[in-house]
Tab-separated table of C-alpha atoms in Angstrom:
chain	number	residue	atom	x	y	z
V	263	MET	CA	-7.001	-10.820	30.754
V	264	THR	CA	-10.310	-9.181	29.893
V	265	THR	CA	-13.616	-8.658	31.614
V	266	ASP	CA	-17.110	-7.395	30.900
V	267	THR	CA	-17.685	-6.082	34.419
V	268	ALA	CA	-14.730	-3.722	34.827
V	269	THR	CA	-15.215	-0.005	34.392
V	270	LEU	CA	-13.290	2.655	32.501
V	271	SER	CA	-10.340	4.011	34.455
V	272	ARG	CA	-10.421	7.696	35.484
V	273	GLY	CA	-6.759	8.210	34.627
V	274	LEU	CA	-6.901	11.474	32.652
V	275	LYS	CA	-5.616	14.541	34.485
V	276	SER	CA	-6.589	18.118	33.659
V	277	ARG	CA	-3.400	18.721	31.653
V	278	HIS	CA	-4.049	15.541	29.653
V	279	ILE	CA	-7.528	16.715	28.651
V	280	ARG	CA	-6.332	20.223	27.781
V	281	PHE	CA	-3.680	18.848	25.462
V	282	ILE	CA	-5.926	16.167	24.013
V	283	ALA	CA	-8.295	19.010	23.123
V	284	LEU	CA	-5.410	21.030	21.689
V	285	GLY	CA	-4.146	18.045	19.734
V	286	SER	CA	-7.566	17.341	18.284
V	287	ALA	CA	-7.743	20.894	16.884
V	288	ILE	CA	-4.217	20.791	15.469
V	289	GLY	CA	-4.140	17.972	12.983
V	290	THR	CA	-4.579	17.071	9.358
V	291	GLY	CA	-7.242	19.738	8.818
V	292	LEU	CA	-4.701	22.476	9.579
V	293	PHE	CA	-1.450	20.975	8.347
V	294	TYR	CA	-2.768	19.409	5.148
V	295	GLY	CA	-6.423	20.367	4.549
V	296	SER	CA	-5.705	24.096	4.891
V	297	SER	CA	-4.260	24.061	1.366
V	298	GLU	CA	-7.720	23.160	0.011
V	299	SER	CA	-9.438	25.924	1.979
V	300	ILE	CA	-6.835	28.510	0.849
V	301	LYS	CA	-7.357	27.419	-2.730
V	302	ALA	CA	-11.142	27.879	-2.365
V	303	ALA	CA	-11.254	31.291	-0.663
V	304	GLY	CA	-7.777	32.826	-0.866
V	305	PRO	CA	-6.896	35.143	2.053
V	306	ALA	CA	-10.609	35.357	2.970
V	307	VAL	CA	-10.182	31.905	4.487
V	308	LEU	CA	-8.897	33.722	7.601
V	309	LEU	CA	-12.371	35.179	8.144
V	310	ALA	CA	-13.932	31.783	7.443
V	311	TYR	CA	-11.826	30.194	10.207
V	312	LEU	CA	-12.881	32.922	12.654
V	313	ILE	CA	-16.578	32.459	11.889
V	314	GLY	CA	-16.386	28.663	11.857
V	315	GLY	CA	-14.351	28.682	15.049
V	316	ALA	CA	-16.918	30.851	16.829
V	317	ALA	CA	-19.665	28.382	15.861
V	318	VAL	CA	-17.632	25.416	17.092
V	319	PHE	CA	-16.928	27.223	20.365
V	320	LEU	CA	-20.678	27.479	21.007
V	321	VAL	CA	-21.060	23.775	20.179
V	322	LEU	CA	-18.356	22.880	22.697
V	323	ARG	CA	-19.810	25.168	25.369
V	324	SER	CA	-23.160	23.432	24.870
V	325	LEU	CA	-21.453	20.057	25.147
V	326	GLY	CA	-19.457	21.261	28.153
V	327	GLU	CA	-22.650	22.262	29.947
V	328	MET	CA	-23.930	18.681	29.694
V	329	ALA	CA	-20.567	16.970	30.240
V	330	VAL	CA	-19.830	18.823	33.486
V	331	SER	CA	-23.309	18.052	34.847
V	332	ASP	CA	-23.285	14.425	33.694
V	333	PRO	CA	-19.828	13.067	32.676
V	334	CYS	CA	-20.105	9.707	30.947
V	335	ALA	CA	-18.272	7.563	28.396
V	336	GLY	CA	-21.153	7.776	25.911
V	337	SER	CA	-21.056	11.591	26.007
V	338	PHE	CA	-23.249	13.243	23.365
V	339	GLY	CA	-24.547	9.858	22.179
V	340	GLU	CA	-26.053	9.362	25.632
V	341	TYR	CA	-27.271	12.968	25.827
V	342	ALA	CA	-29.012	12.601	22.458
V	343	THR	CA	-30.674	9.391	23.706
V	344	LYS	CA	-31.814	11.102	26.890
V	345	TYR	CA	-33.139	14.343	25.410
V	346	LEU	CA	-33.935	13.616	21.734
V	347	GLY	CA	-34.946	9.951	21.917
V	348	PRO	CA	-33.348	6.516	21.445
V	349	LEU	CA	-33.219	6.758	17.634
V	350	ALA	CA	-31.380	10.098	17.792
V	351	GLY	CA	-28.920	8.658	20.322
V	352	PHE	CA	-28.401	5.520	18.245
V	353	ALA	CA	-27.781	7.534	15.078
V	354	THR	CA	-25.559	10.090	16.846
V	355	GLY	CA	-23.332	7.495	18.493
V	356	TRP	CA	-22.831	5.447	15.353
V	357	THR	CA	-22.403	8.525	13.151
V	358	TYR	CA	-19.661	9.773	15.466
V	359	ALA	CA	-17.946	6.384	15.296
V	360	PHE	CA	-18.343	6.563	11.506
V	361	GLU	CA	-16.930	10.097	11.541
V	362	LEU	CA	-13.859	8.974	13.462
V	363	VAL	CA	-13.238	6.128	11.043
V	364	ILE	CA	-13.459	8.580	8.130
V	365	VAL	CA	-11.275	11.200	9.851
V	366	CYS	CA	-8.749	8.491	10.648
V	367	LEU	CA	-8.726	7.535	6.982
V	368	ALA	CA	-7.927	11.174	6.135
V	369	ASP	CA	-5.183	11.244	8.770
V	370	VAL	CA	-3.528	8.016	7.660
V	371	THR	CA	-3.741	9.234	4.058
V	372	ALA	CA	-2.005	12.486	5.022
V	373	PHE	CA	0.636	10.478	6.882
V	374	GLY	CA	1.419	8.625	3.644
V	375	VAL	CA	1.693	11.955	1.798
V	376	TYR	CA	4.107	13.342	4.400
V	377	MET	CA	6.334	10.265	4.210
V	378	GLY	CA	6.487	10.806	0.451
V	379	PHE	CA	8.515	13.967	1.202
V	380	TRP	CA	11.476	11.713	2.059
V	381	PHE	CA	10.556	8.497	0.243
V	382	PRO	CA	8.816	9.498	-2.996
V	383	ASP	CA	9.327	6.084	-4.584
V	384	VAL	CA	7.707	4.074	-1.792
V	385	PRO	CA	3.994	3.349	-2.399
V	386	ARG	CA	1.810	5.362	-0.028
V	387	TRP	CA	-0.275	2.381	1.108
V	388	ILE	CA	2.772	0.825	2.806
V	389	TRP	CA	3.080	3.805	5.164
V	390	VAL	CA	-0.679	3.737	5.787
V	391	LEU	CA	-0.530	0.072	6.817
V	392	ALA	CA	2.420	0.708	9.125
V	393	VAL	CA	0.772	3.610	10.956
V	394	VAL	CA	-2.488	1.673	11.477
V	395	VAL	CA	-0.624	-1.160	13.184
V	396	VAL	CA	1.632	1.052	15.334
V	397	VAL	CA	-1.027	3.507	16.553
V	398	GLY	CA	-3.524	0.733	17.140
V	399	ALA	CA	-1.027	-0.969	19.443
V	400	MET	CA	-0.536	2.320	21.351
V	401	ASN	CA	-4.231	2.403	22.198
V	402	LEU	CA	-4.101	-0.958	23.953
V	403	PHE	CA	-2.156	0.566	26.859
V	404	SER	CA	-3.928	2.080	29.873
V	405	VAL	CA	-5.720	5.414	29.506
V	406	LYS	CA	-3.053	7.081	31.670
V	407	VAL	CA	-0.378	6.004	29.177
V	408	PHE	CA	-2.548	7.269	26.321
V	409	GLY	CA	-3.040	10.628	28.065
V	410	GLU	CA	0.670	11.043	28.718
V	411	LEU	CA	1.578	10.117	25.142
V	412	GLU	CA	-0.990	12.508	23.717
V	413	PHE	CA	0.232	15.260	26.043
V	414	TRP	CA	3.758	15.102	24.600
V	415	LEU	CA	2.650	14.676	20.986
V	416	ALA	CA	0.395	17.744	21.300
V	417	LEU	CA	3.158	19.694	23.029
V	418	VAL	CA	5.483	19.082	20.068
V	419	LYS	CA	2.823	20.411	17.675
V	420	ILE	CA	2.155	23.507	19.755
V	421	VAL	CA	5.832	24.386	20.152
V	422	ALA	CA	6.416	23.826	16.434
V	423	ILE	CA	3.548	26.098	15.372
V	424	ILE	CA	4.681	28.870	17.712
V	425	ALA	CA	8.239	28.495	16.382
V	426	MET	CA	6.914	28.598	12.800
V	427	ILE	CA	4.997	31.807	13.516
V	428	ILE	CA	8.085	33.412	15.057
V	429	ALA	CA	10.256	32.278	12.121
V	430	GLY	CA	7.682	33.532	9.635
V	431	LEU	CA	7.479	36.912	11.334
V	432	ALA	CA	11.307	37.116	11.286
V	433	ILE	CA	11.239	36.494	7.549
V	434	LEU	CA	8.575	39.169	7.085
V	435	VAL	CA	10.149	41.805	9.312
V	436	LEU	CA	13.864	41.159	8.777
V	437	GLY	CA	13.741	39.794	5.235
V	438	LEU	CA	15.575	36.586	6.190
V	439	TYR	CA	15.835	33.848	3.560
V	440	SER	CA	13.556	35.575	1.106
V	441	GLY	CA	15.230	33.665	-1.741
V	442	GLY	CA	13.776	35.992	-4.350
V	443	ALA	CA	10.194	35.104	-3.410
V	444	HIS	CA	7.687	37.913	-3.010
V	445	VAL	CA	7.271	38.268	0.742
V	446	GLY	CA	5.017	40.730	2.564
V	447	VAL	CA	1.711	41.239	4.318
V	448	SER	CA	0.492	42.825	1.085
V	449	ASN	CA	0.148	39.259	-0.268
V	450	LEU	CA	-3.110	39.118	1.697
V	451	TRP	CA	-4.795	41.687	-0.562
V	452	SER	CA	-2.626	42.342	-3.631
V	453	ASN	CA	-3.225	39.078	-5.491
V	454	GLY	CA	-6.811	39.424	-6.589
V	455	GLY	CA	-7.936	41.062	-3.358
V	456	PHE	CA	-8.857	39.650	0.035
V	457	PHE	CA	-11.839	37.877	-1.610
V	458	PRO	CA	-10.224	36.715	-4.887
V	459	HIS	CA	-13.067	34.297	-5.655
V	460	GLY	CA	-15.788	36.606	-4.380
V	461	ALA	CA	-18.512	35.707	-1.916
V	462	GLN	CA	-19.068	32.359	-3.614
V	463	GLY	CA	-15.529	31.111	-2.992
V	464	PHE	CA	-15.633	32.398	0.564
V	465	ILE	CA	-18.893	30.615	1.365
V	466	LEU	CA	-17.884	27.357	-0.334
V	467	SER	CA	-14.650	27.266	1.689
V	468	PHE	CA	-16.664	26.482	4.834
V	469	ALA	CA	-17.117	22.917	3.564
V	470	VAL	CA	-13.369	22.393	4.062
V	471	VAL	CA	-12.822	24.846	6.932
V	472	MET	CA	-15.245	23.031	9.230
V	473	PHE	CA	-13.391	19.764	8.654
V	474	ALA	CA	-10.369	21.324	10.353
V	475	PHE	CA	-12.300	21.692	13.629
V	476	GLY	CA	-13.544	18.116	13.581
V	477	GLY	CA	-12.410	16.153	16.618
V	478	THR	CA	-12.665	18.998	19.125
V	479	GLU	CA	-15.790	17.331	20.517
V	480	ILE	CA	-13.500	14.662	21.997
V	481	ILE	CA	-13.524	16.929	25.064
V	482	GLY	CA	-16.935	15.503	25.931
V	483	VAL	CA	-15.759	11.919	25.464
V	484	THR	CA	-12.832	12.386	27.855
V	485	ALA	CA	-15.207	13.434	30.645
V	486	GLY	CA	-15.984	9.800	31.450
V	487	GLU	CA	-12.326	9.170	32.298
V	488	ALA	CA	-11.391	12.551	33.765
V	489	GLN	CA	-10.249	12.682	37.378
V	490	ASP	CA	-11.997	16.035	37.915
V	491	PRO	CA	-14.383	16.779	35.010
V	492	GLU	CA	-15.829	19.886	36.716
V	493	LYS	CA	-12.446	21.606	36.373
V	494	ALA	CA	-10.902	19.809	33.386
V	495	ILE	CA	-13.736	20.279	30.876
V	496	PRO	CA	-14.218	24.067	31.330
V	497	SER	CA	-10.450	24.562	31.304
V	498	ALA	CA	-10.178	22.764	27.966
V	499	VAL	CA	-13.201	24.378	26.309
V	500	ASP	CA	-12.367	27.933	27.362
V	501	THR	CA	-9.039	27.819	25.517
V	502	ILE	CA	-10.791	27.267	22.161
V	503	PRO	CA	-10.946	30.974	21.094
V	504	LEU	CA	-7.216	31.489	21.742
V	505	ARG	CA	-6.395	28.313	19.834
V	506	ILE	CA	-8.441	29.416	16.842
V	507	VAL	CA	-6.735	32.808	16.648
V	508	LEU	CA	-3.222	31.483	17.264
V	509	PHE	CA	-3.144	28.114	15.542
V	510	TYR	CA	-5.357	28.843	12.545
V	511	VAL	CA	-5.789	32.526	11.782
V	512	LEU	CA	-2.331	33.812	12.710
V	513	THR	CA	-0.543	30.766	11.301
V	514	LEU	CA	-2.290	30.903	7.914
V	515	ALA	CA	-1.887	34.684	7.765
V	516	VAL	CA	1.872	34.215	8.121
V	517	ILE	CA	1.881	31.470	5.482
V	518	MET	CA	-0.005	33.560	2.911
V	519	SER	CA	2.190	36.592	3.677
V	520	LEU	CA	5.324	34.585	3.006
V	521	ASN	CA	4.043	33.340	-0.321
V	522	PRO	CA	1.089	34.431	-2.523
V	523	TRP	CA	-1.946	32.264	-1.841
V	524	GLN	CA	-2.083	31.054	-5.467
V	525	HIS	CA	1.247	29.249	-4.951
V	526	VAL	CA	-0.156	27.057	-2.184
V	527	ASP	CA	-1.251	23.779	-3.765
V	528	ALA	CA	-2.671	20.515	-2.455
V	529	ALA	CA	0.411	18.395	-3.210
V	530	GLY	CA	1.501	18.465	0.418
V	531	SER	CA	1.422	20.465	3.604
V	532	PRO	CA	1.501	24.243	2.935
V	533	PHE	CA	3.760	24.540	5.998
V	534	VAL	CA	6.430	22.460	4.306
V	535	GLN	CA	5.890	24.023	0.879
V	536	ILE	CA	6.485	27.538	2.186
V	537	PHE	CA	9.886	26.800	3.644
V	538	VAL	CA	10.945	24.729	0.640
V	539	GLY	CA	9.991	27.650	-1.592
V	540	LEU	CA	12.003	30.027	0.554
V	541	GLY	CA	15.049	27.794	0.328
V	542	VAL	CA	15.083	26.731	3.988
V	543	LYS	CA	15.537	23.016	3.352
V	544	SER	CA	16.345	22.073	6.943
V	545	ALA	CA	13.261	23.877	8.257
V	546	ALA	CA	11.108	21.986	5.760
V	547	THR	CA	12.536	18.700	7.041
V	548	VAL	CA	11.844	19.641	10.651
V	549	LEU	CA	8.300	20.725	9.818
V	550	ASN	CA	7.675	17.472	7.996
V	551	VAL	CA	8.596	15.653	11.206
V	552	VAL	CA	6.111	17.870	13.027
V	553	VAL	CA	3.237	17.220	10.630
V	554	ILE	CA	3.943	13.489	10.867
V	555	ILE	CA	3.689	13.759	14.664
V	556	ALA	CA	0.470	15.742	14.199
V	557	ALA	CA	-1.013	12.979	12.069
V	558	LEU	CA	0.041	10.307	14.594
V	559	SER	CA	-1.516	12.329	17.408
V	560	ALA	CA	-4.788	12.805	15.526
V	561	ILE	CA	-5.045	9.093	14.642
V	562	ASN	CA	-4.274	8.191	18.249
V	563	SER	CA	-7.011	10.482	19.593
V	564	ASP	CA	-9.564	9.298	17.041
V	565	ILE	CA	-9.075	5.629	17.913
V	566	PHE	CA	-9.383	6.527	21.608
V	567	ALA	CA	-12.620	8.483	21.089
V	568	ALA	CA	-14.190	5.844	18.843
V	569	GLY	CA	-13.480	3.177	21.439
V	570	ARG	CA	-15.135	5.158	24.214
V	571	ILE	CA	-18.202	6.171	22.225
V	572	MET	CA	-18.796	2.569	21.108
V	573	TYR	CA	-18.299	1.384	24.689
V	574	GLY	CA	-20.957	3.841	25.835
V	575	MET	CA	-23.356	2.630	23.117
V	576	ALA	CA	-22.785	-0.977	24.165
V	577	GLU	CA	-23.722	0.001	27.732
V	578	ARG	CA	-27.035	1.387	26.436
V	579	GLY	CA	-27.731	-1.663	24.285
V	580	GLN	CA	-27.134	0.303	21.068
V	581	ALA	CA	-24.042	-1.694	20.048
V	582	PRO	CA	-22.980	-5.340	20.367
V	583	GLY	CA	-22.188	-6.360	23.936
V	584	VAL	CA	-18.717	-7.497	22.903
V	585	MET	CA	-17.723	-3.821	22.714
V	586	ARG	CA	-17.996	-3.589	26.500
V	587	ARG	CA	-15.024	-5.864	27.004
V	588	LEU	CA	-12.218	-4.126	28.863
V	589	SER	CA	-8.637	-5.058	29.528
V	590	ARG	CA	-7.326	-5.150	33.090
V	591	GLY	CA	-6.110	-1.591	32.517
V	592	GLY	CA	-9.667	-0.430	31.832
V	593	VAL	CA	-9.228	-0.112	28.038
V	594	PRO	CA	-12.072	-1.199	25.690
V	595	TRP	CA	-9.693	-3.331	23.666
V	596	MET	CA	-12.297	-4.838	21.362
V	597	THR	CA	-13.294	-1.425	19.978
V	598	VAL	CA	-9.611	-0.686	19.300
V	599	VAL	CA	-9.367	-3.901	17.284
V	600	ILE	CA	-12.545	-2.977	15.387
V	601	MET	CA	-11.146	0.475	14.556
V	602	MET	CA	-7.906	-1.035	13.292
V	603	GLY	CA	-9.885	-3.335	11.030
V	604	ALA	CA	-11.897	-0.396	9.673
V	605	LEU	CA	-8.721	1.588	9.015
V	606	LEU	CA	-7.404	-1.160	6.783
V	607	LEU	CA	-9.901	0.302	4.293
V	608	GLY	CA	-7.539	3.285	4.137
V	609	VAL	CA	-4.804	0.976	2.913
V	610	LEU	CA	-7.056	-0.182	0.083
V	611	LEU	CA	-8.219	3.341	-0.850
V	612	ASN	CA	-4.648	4.629	-0.973
V	613	TYR	CA	-3.748	1.741	-3.225
V	614	LEU	CA	-6.693	2.243	-5.602
V	615	MET	CA	-7.065	6.070	-5.731
V	616	PRO	CA	-4.085	7.834	-4.120
V	617	GLU	CA	-4.657	11.173	-5.884
V	618	ASN	CA	-8.293	11.902	-4.955
V	619	VAL	CA	-8.811	10.061	-1.710
V	620	PHE	CA	-8.198	12.965	0.710
V	621	LEU	CA	-10.816	15.436	-0.549
V	622	VAL	CA	-13.480	12.726	-0.857
V	623	ILE	CA	-12.764	11.458	2.656
V	624	ALA	CA	-12.613	15.000	4.104
V	625	SER	CA	-16.003	15.943	2.652
V	626	ILE	CA	-17.661	12.799	4.054
V	627	ALA	CA	-16.028	13.507	7.427
V	628	THR	CA	-17.363	17.075	7.298
V	629	PHE	CA	-20.922	15.785	6.861
V	630	ALA	CA	-20.594	13.377	9.785
V	631	THR	CA	-18.870	15.967	11.994
V	632	VAL	CA	-21.400	18.741	11.369
V	633	TRP	CA	-24.309	16.325	11.828
V	634	VAL	CA	-22.933	15.298	15.249
V	635	TRP	CA	-22.489	18.980	16.189
V	636	LEU	CA	-26.131	19.584	15.260
V	637	MET	CA	-27.191	16.733	17.551
V	638	ILE	CA	-25.103	18.191	20.394
V	639	LEU	CA	-26.793	21.574	19.981
V	640	LEU	CA	-30.286	20.087	19.716
V	641	ALA	CA	-29.678	17.864	22.767
V	642	GLN	CA	-28.560	20.853	24.827
V	643	VAL	CA	-31.577	22.880	23.697
V	644	ALA	CA	-33.883	19.984	24.635
V	645	ALA	CA	-32.115	19.598	27.995
V	646	ARG	CA	-32.571	23.291	28.798
V	647	ARG	CA	-36.235	23.226	27.787
V	648	ARG	CA	-37.026	20.519	30.325
V	649	MET	CA	-35.222	22.261	33.209
V	650	SER	CA	-36.899	24.414	35.826
V	651	PRO	CA	-35.502	27.918	36.447
V	652	GLN	CA	-33.902	26.575	39.628
V	653	GLU	CA	-32.141	23.760	37.747
V	654	THR	CA	-30.931	26.200	35.120
V	655	ALA	CA	-29.539	28.524	37.771
V	656	ALA	CA	-27.744	25.569	39.384
V	657	LEU	CA	-25.794	24.675	36.228
V	658	LYS	CA	-22.066	24.726	36.990
V	659	TYR	CA	-20.958	25.510	33.429
V	660	PRO	CA	-23.850	27.053	31.463
V	661	ALA	CA	-23.480	27.697	27.750
V	662	PRO	CA	-23.462	31.424	26.865
V	663	PHE	CA	-25.815	33.431	24.627
V	664	TRP	CA	-28.807	31.228	25.415
V	665	PRO	CA	-30.974	30.738	23.404
V	666	TYR	CA	-30.108	32.947	20.419
V	667	GLY	CA	-26.511	31.773	20.091
V	668	GLN	CA	-27.707	28.167	19.828
V	669	ILE	CA	-30.364	29.057	17.247
V	670	VAL	CA	-27.861	30.904	15.038
V	671	THR	CA	-25.306	28.101	15.353
V	672	ILE	CA	-27.874	25.430	14.455
V	673	ALA	CA	-28.784	27.415	11.316
V	674	PHE	CA	-25.100	27.848	10.461
V	675	MET	CA	-24.388	24.115	10.776
V	676	ALA	CA	-27.396	23.264	8.619
V	677	GLY	CA	-26.075	25.727	6.033
V	678	VAL	CA	-22.679	23.991	5.959
V	679	LEU	CA	-24.392	20.696	5.141
V	680	VAL	CA	-26.232	22.395	2.255
V	681	LEU	CA	-22.914	23.776	0.941
V	682	LEU	CA	-21.668	20.246	0.320
V	683	ALA	CA	-24.157	19.986	-2.565
V	684	PHE	CA	-22.553	22.824	-4.560
V	685	SER	CA	-19.304	21.086	-5.494
V	686	GLY	CA	-18.858	17.868	-7.434
V	687	SER	CA	-16.000	16.781	-5.173
V	688	THR	CA	-18.042	17.205	-1.965
V	689	ARG	CA	-21.509	16.260	-3.225
V	690	ILE	CA	-20.712	12.610	-2.663
V	691	ALA	CA	-20.623	13.392	1.068
V	692	LEU	CA	-24.361	14.197	1.061
V	693	VAL	CA	-25.123	10.993	-0.816
V	694	VAL	CA	-23.020	8.883	1.556
V	695	GLY	CA	-24.461	10.727	4.562
V	696	ALA	CA	-28.073	10.223	3.468
V	697	VAL	CA	-27.484	6.536	2.758
V	698	TRP	CA	-25.726	6.134	6.113
V	699	LEU	CA	-28.546	7.747	8.127
V	700	ALA	CA	-31.164	5.731	6.223
V	701	PHE	CA	-29.182	2.567	6.937
V	702	LEU	CA	-28.977	3.394	10.653
V	703	SER	CA	-32.707	4.087	10.801
V	704	GLY	CA	-33.424	0.754	9.143
V	705	VAL	CA	-31.151	-1.110	11.545
V	706	TYR	CA	-32.699	0.659	14.528
V	707	TYR	CA	-36.280	-0.235	13.618
V	708	LEU	CA	-35.424	-3.794	12.598
V	709	ARG	CA	-33.157	-4.717	15.520
V	710	GLY	CA	-32.900	-1.773	17.911
V	711	ARG	CA	-34.143	-2.090	21.487
V	712	PRO	CA	-34.671	1.311	23.097
V	713	ARG	CA	-33.563	1.463	26.710
V	714	THR	CA	-34.484	3.992	29.332
V	715	PRO	CA	-31.401	6.176	29.853
V	716	ARG	CA	-29.724	6.329	33.216
V	717	PRO	CA	-30.553	9.285	35.477
V	718	GLY	CA	-28.620	12.512	35.053
V	719	LEU	CA	-28.800	16.238	34.562
V	720	GLY	CA	-31.673	16.800	36.909
V	721	GLU	CA	-33.452	13.542	36.007
V	722	ASP	CA	-34.573	10.993	38.570
V	723	PRO	CA	-35.367	7.312	38.048
V	724	GLY	CA	-39.060	7.998	38.295
V	725	GLN	CA	-39.210	10.468	35.434
V	726	ALA	CA	-40.834	9.704	32.116
V	727	PRO	CA	-38.574	8.205	29.426
V	728	ALA	CA	-36.297	10.766	27.732
V	729	HIS	CA	-37.874	10.295	24.344
V	730	THR	CA	-41.171	11.830	25.448
V	731	VAL	CA	-41.674	15.401	24.343
V	732	PRO	CA	-40.886	17.670	27.320
V	733	ALA	CA	-43.052	20.580	28.323
V	734	VAL	CA	-41.487	24.009	28.177
V	735	ARG	CA	-40.739	25.269	31.669
V	736	GLY	CA	-40.301	28.801	32.915
């Protein structure tokens, strides 16, 4: 039934990867976490999403440059090993796996909250347990089945958001279903101004805003199973700016125009709250179905990505060999089982602390996500520095704004990590993150066995090991 010698199946088509990328950007961070970011910055959160989105776009273009040149299951974990050294690759791979576990915990928690819309008397942990079992089983099918399932789940989310924007604009322009609520674009500046909490609130909102973009780096992970990565990866990455404007900025602008930003609370999805407040009960029910599908899609993608990144680490000797075991369909089934076991922690957390679990989990996920993005940027910078001018000119998908865009984005990401220290609810993320990285370093030096990375991106088998400091060329 299983084998250690099989390889991952290249069953993901271009449309699968595009929609997996779309689905990863449209999840709990938008449908549920956006209420926290609105609360922190008010209408100014729209600007925060634009700035944060621009930074993430440069991260993904940097990742895309490497993924198109050298598509592999280990993705940025392997690139970090090759260009920053074995310790960096070890820490990056395991931190990404850790990130996905944490993000999954946030997603399963949100799923329990959404189900409370219909079943308020049912304990949340029951729904969390159910979704872990069901989605885990989905990931044991072949990658082609996963891609097709994710395609349709993402399509439902996209159609729903577009329909919500159209409905919201109809309410604004035609005054439909106002229900006595104050409706108008003036809500964006008439309730304490566009920056109601000043520069401080605006800056602090980035700690939550960046969480919403977590998972978009799955584009790099899919490269190892893409049928045509040279076309699929650029196609997926280049849609990021449109997604940011449409799915985040325009959507939240409509939401805060329909209802003053102060009335958006963290008790549930702001999408559902808006329509309940406007008296459109049926629309709220439909949207709750949509956000449930969004959570299922996000959990599904996270389990997929964690399995592939751990498989890649096992190939490099940075994870137990058992993680290389594949089913006959080319699925790393053991990593799926491991992820399901880790997600059972979400059941326990939702039983012990149902009220505070989401913000704590989201802040820890933000630390892990931003740290991985930093490693992607640093790996791409290191890769470029060791290339000759001819190799640079031969790149099929070069990242733009080199090198100043990368320098600014690295500084921005470092700043987001610092922001986590300024709030009691997010400070725990820095503590957990520091302990986690120290733990990984200890494990690496006690038991790690650095391996010379496989050739790629202009490297030949006779080159010096990737962890040597490269000379600047050109």
